Tab-separated table of C-alpha atoms in Angstrom:
chain	number	residue	atom	x	y	z
H	107	MET	CA	-9.090	4.609	18.659
H	108	HIS	CA	-5.632	3.560	19.699
H	109	SER	CA	-4.343	7.211	20.134
H	110	ASP	CA	-3.689	6.414	23.956
H	111	LEU	CA	-1.194	3.316	22.727
H	112	VAL	CA	0.373	5.742	20.220
H	113	ALA	CA	0.834	8.670	22.409
H	114	SER	CA	2.244	6.512	25.011
H	115	ARG	CA	5.263	5.507	22.602
H	116	SER	CA	6.644	9.082	22.970
H	117	ALA	CA	5.835	10.067	26.541
H	118	ASP	CA	9.244	11.353	27.250
H	119	PRO	CA	8.736	14.870	27.955
H	120	LYS	CA	12.308	15.875	26.984
H	121	GLU	CA	11.615	14.644	23.217
H	122	SER	CA	10.647	17.302	21.124
H	123	ARG	CA	7.391	17.353	19.086
H	124	ASP	CA	9.188	17.183	15.812
H	125	SER	CA	11.395	14.161	16.862
H	126	ARG	CA	8.272	12.517	18.069
H	127	ASP	CA	6.234	12.752	14.720
H	128	ALA	CA	7.918	10.073	12.849
H	129	ARG	CA	10.525	8.368	15.072
H	130	GLU	CA	12.154	5.357	13.685
H	131	SER	CA	11.569	2.009	15.193
H	132	ARG	CA	14.180	-0.784	15.881
H	133	ASN	CA	13.587	-2.077	12.475
H	134	GLY	CA	14.183	1.363	10.942
H	135	THR	CA	10.259	2.120	10.061
H	136	PRO	CA	8.880	5.248	11.052
H	137	GLN	CA	6.571	5.223	14.269
H	138	LEU	CA	4.032	7.928	14.077
H	139	ASP	CA	2.869	9.937	16.872
H	140	ALA	CA	-1.100	10.401	17.375
H	141	VAL	CA	-0.961	13.787	15.582
H	142	SER	CA	0.654	12.215	12.520
H	143	LEU	CA	-1.638	9.134	12.715
H	144	ALA	CA	-4.760	11.585	12.697
H	145	ILE	CA	-3.410	13.586	9.746
H	146	VAL	CA	-3.044	10.185	7.805
H	147	GLU	CA	-6.736	9.149	8.772
H	148	GLN	CA	-7.997	12.650	7.557
H	149	LEU	CA	-6.285	12.112	4.226
H	150	GLN	CA	-7.723	8.605	3.890
H	151	GLU	CA	-11.147	10.121	4.401
H	152	ASP	CA	-10.493	12.581	1.624
H	153	GLY	CA	-6.902	12.965	-0.036
H	154	ARG	CA	-8.028	16.432	-1.325
H	155	ARG	CA	-9.095	17.724	2.146
H	156	PRO	CA	-7.397	21.135	2.736
H	157	TYR	CA	-4.575	21.326	5.028
H	158	ALA	CA	-6.345	24.171	6.950
H	159	ALA	CA	-9.387	21.803	7.519
H	160	ILE	CA	-6.776	18.929	8.505
H	161	GLY	CA	-5.184	21.455	11.034
H	162	LYS	CA	-8.350	22.332	12.690
H	163	ALA	CA	-9.278	18.605	13.201
H	164	VAL	CA	-5.970	17.694	14.656
H	165	GLY	CA	-5.018	21.061	16.600
H	166	LEU	CA	-1.988	22.307	14.132
H	167	SER	CA	-1.630	25.111	12.005
H	168	GLU	CA	-2.107	24.819	8.252
H	169	ALA	CA	1.899	25.173	7.764
H	170	ALA	CA	2.592	22.667	10.439
H	171	VAL	CA	0.059	20.017	8.551
H	172	ARG	CA	1.973	20.785	5.289
H	173	GLN	CA	5.209	20.017	6.900
H	174	ARG	CA	4.035	16.879	8.586
H	175	VAL	CA	2.443	15.531	5.375
H	176	GLN	CA	5.519	16.397	3.225
H	177	LYS	CA	7.704	14.403	5.849
H	178	LEU	CA	5.414	11.499	5.670
H	179	LEU	CA	5.315	11.563	2.017
H	180	ASP	CA	9.251	11.851	1.804
H	181	GLN	CA	9.642	8.960	4.359
H	182	GLY	CA	7.530	6.619	2.349
H	183	VAL	CA	4.870	6.364	5.184
H	184	MET	CA	2.164	7.163	2.692
H	185	GLN	CA	1.302	8.200	-1.057
H	186	ILE	CA	-1.573	10.524	-1.783
H	187	VAL	CA	-2.738	9.185	-5.198
H	188	ALA	CA	-6.175	8.766	-7.209
H	189	VAL	CA	-7.555	5.195	-6.833
H	190	THR	CA	-9.784	4.195	-9.698
H	191	ASP	CA	-12.238	1.100	-10.527
H	192	PRO	CA	-10.297	-0.890	-13.120
H	193	LEU	CA	-13.576	-1.721	-14.832
H	194	THR	CA	-14.479	2.048	-15.436
H	195	VAL	CA	-11.089	2.666	-17.152
H	196	GLY	CA	-10.990	-0.265	-19.439
H	197	PHE	CA	-9.441	-3.127	-17.434
H	198	ARG	CA	-12.043	-5.832	-17.554
H	199	ARG	CA	-9.894	-8.728	-15.926
H	200	GLN	CA	-8.120	-8.849	-12.488
H	201	ALA	CA	-6.632	-11.912	-10.927
H	202	MET	CA	-4.438	-12.740	-7.914
H	203	VAL	CA	-1.734	-15.119	-9.253
H	204	GLY	CA	-0.156	-17.477	-6.564
H	205	ILE	CA	3.545	-18.373	-7.685
H	206	ASN	CA	5.803	-20.971	-6.394
H	207	ILE	CA	9.432	-20.371	-6.782
H	208	ASP	CA	12.722	-22.529	-6.707
H	209	GLY	CA	15.494	-20.699	-4.917
H	210	ASP	CA	15.739	-17.047	-4.006
H	211	LEU	CA	12.386	-15.230	-4.219
H	212	ASP	CA	13.932	-11.624	-4.588
H	213	PRO	CA	14.698	-11.938	-8.495
H	214	VAL	CA	11.258	-13.087	-9.184
H	215	ALA	CA	9.425	-10.628	-6.816
H	216	ASP	CA	11.559	-7.658	-8.624
H	217	ALA	CA	10.742	-8.963	-12.139
H	218	LEU	CA	7.005	-9.045	-11.133
H	219	SER	CA	7.277	-5.606	-9.676
H	220	ALA	CA	8.623	-4.297	-12.929
H	221	MET	CA	5.526	-5.399	-14.936
H	222	SER	CA	3.234	-2.624	-15.423
H	223	GLU	CA	0.276	-5.039	-15.412
H	224	VAL	CA	1.227	-6.184	-11.757
H	225	GLU	CA	-0.172	-4.010	-9.192
H	226	TYR	CA	0.950	-5.746	-5.976
H	227	VAL	CA	3.522	-8.165	-4.961
H	228	VAL	CA	4.088	-9.764	-1.650
H	229	MET	CA	6.176	-12.636	-0.459
H	230	THR	CA	4.363	-14.886	1.589
H	231	ALA	CA	4.581	-18.108	3.906
H	232	GLY	CA	2.006	-20.945	3.152
H	233	SER	CA	0.828	-22.549	0.111
H	234	PHE	CA	2.411	-19.876	-2.310
H	235	ASP	CA	5.811	-18.281	-2.212
H	236	ILE	CA	4.572	-15.050	-3.702
H	237	LEU	CA	1.158	-13.302	-4.679
H	238	ALA	CA	0.937	-10.930	-7.348
H	239	GLU	CA	-2.230	-8.811	-8.320
H	240	ILE	CA	-2.689	-8.300	-11.937
H	241	VAL	CA	-4.838	-5.907	-13.686
H	242	CYS	CA	-5.298	-6.632	-17.559
H	243	GLU	CA	-7.503	-5.442	-20.310
H	244	ASP	CA	-9.135	-8.985	-20.938
H	245	ASP	CA	-8.670	-12.737	-20.885
H	246	ASP	CA	-6.209	-12.517	-23.510
H	247	HIS	CA	-4.070	-10.101	-22.003
H	248	LEU	CA	-4.192	-11.926	-18.680
H	249	LEU	CA	-3.154	-15.129	-20.420
H	250	ASP	CA	-0.282	-13.439	-22.213
H	251	VAL	CA	0.934	-11.889	-18.930
H	252	ILE	CA	0.905	-15.221	-17.061
H	253	ASN	CA	1.890	-17.503	-19.853
H	254	LYS	CA	4.591	-15.595	-21.742
H	255	ARG	CA	6.058	-13.229	-19.139
H	256	ILE	CA	5.605	-14.773	-15.451
H	257	ARG	CA	5.858	-18.652	-16.084
H	258	ILE	CA	9.045	-18.039	-18.167
H	259	LEU	CA	10.924	-16.070	-15.288
H	260	PRO	CA	13.932	-18.243	-14.042
H	261	GLY	CA	12.942	-19.957	-10.806
H	262	VAL	CA	9.056	-19.957	-11.420
H	263	ARG	CA	8.098	-23.397	-10.706
H	264	SER	CA	4.278	-22.994	-10.676
H	265	THR	CA	1.280	-20.550	-10.924
H	266	GLU	CA	-2.203	-20.678	-9.907
H	267	SER	CA	-4.575	-18.003	-10.883
H	268	PHE	CA	-7.570	-16.752	-8.972
H	269	VAL	CA	-9.713	-14.584	-11.449
H	270	TYR	CA	-11.930	-12.008	-9.774
H	271	LEU	CA	-15.555	-12.228	-10.730
H	272	LYS	CA	-16.712	-9.286	-8.590
H	273	LEU	CA	-15.037	-6.806	-6.367
H	274	LYS	CA	-16.999	-6.510	-3.073
H	275	LYS	CA	-14.790	-4.470	-0.942
H	276	GLN	CA	-11.559	-2.467	-1.485
H	277	THR	CA	-10.440	0.071	1.272
H	278	TYR	CA	-7.348	1.770	2.143
H	279	MET	CA	-8.354	2.848	5.594
H	280	TRP	CA	-6.303	0.133	7.511
H	281	GLY	CA	-3.277	2.296	7.814
H	282	THR	CA	-3.940	3.894	11.321
H	283	ARG	CA	-6.149	1.318	13.160
């Protein structure tokens, strides 16, 4: 694992343990120490894992793990959520929509982010300005979202839809590697 690299970020012995667990980098995002990363990994394996079990695995007390988890949540480093398979809860159509924009991307990205059907919005470099993942009940619902809600947004020049036929892999384990 990369614990050595992470641990080397906070090698200053004068720095307290609490200040090292989630220091901010130059760009204002938290940098996590090896223990916080290990806690995240434990929760990625099982989001319901008891704090006592996590503490045993990472060498902290249950209370210390609880405090670290709360700090990670408060800083927006992670979320603990239930991940569903859209097909099993009534959503039969998923698609990634590539969107080209004239002008500022932010207003379009904000409008997309506000739509309940849109699960993921990212501004990109390349063929599209924005990619948005959409989860819908069926093809009619997808058409309605694209045609009547996305394409009419000011600044949207074009869209291209990539309808999902089958989901082969979906993982959330990338956060600490």
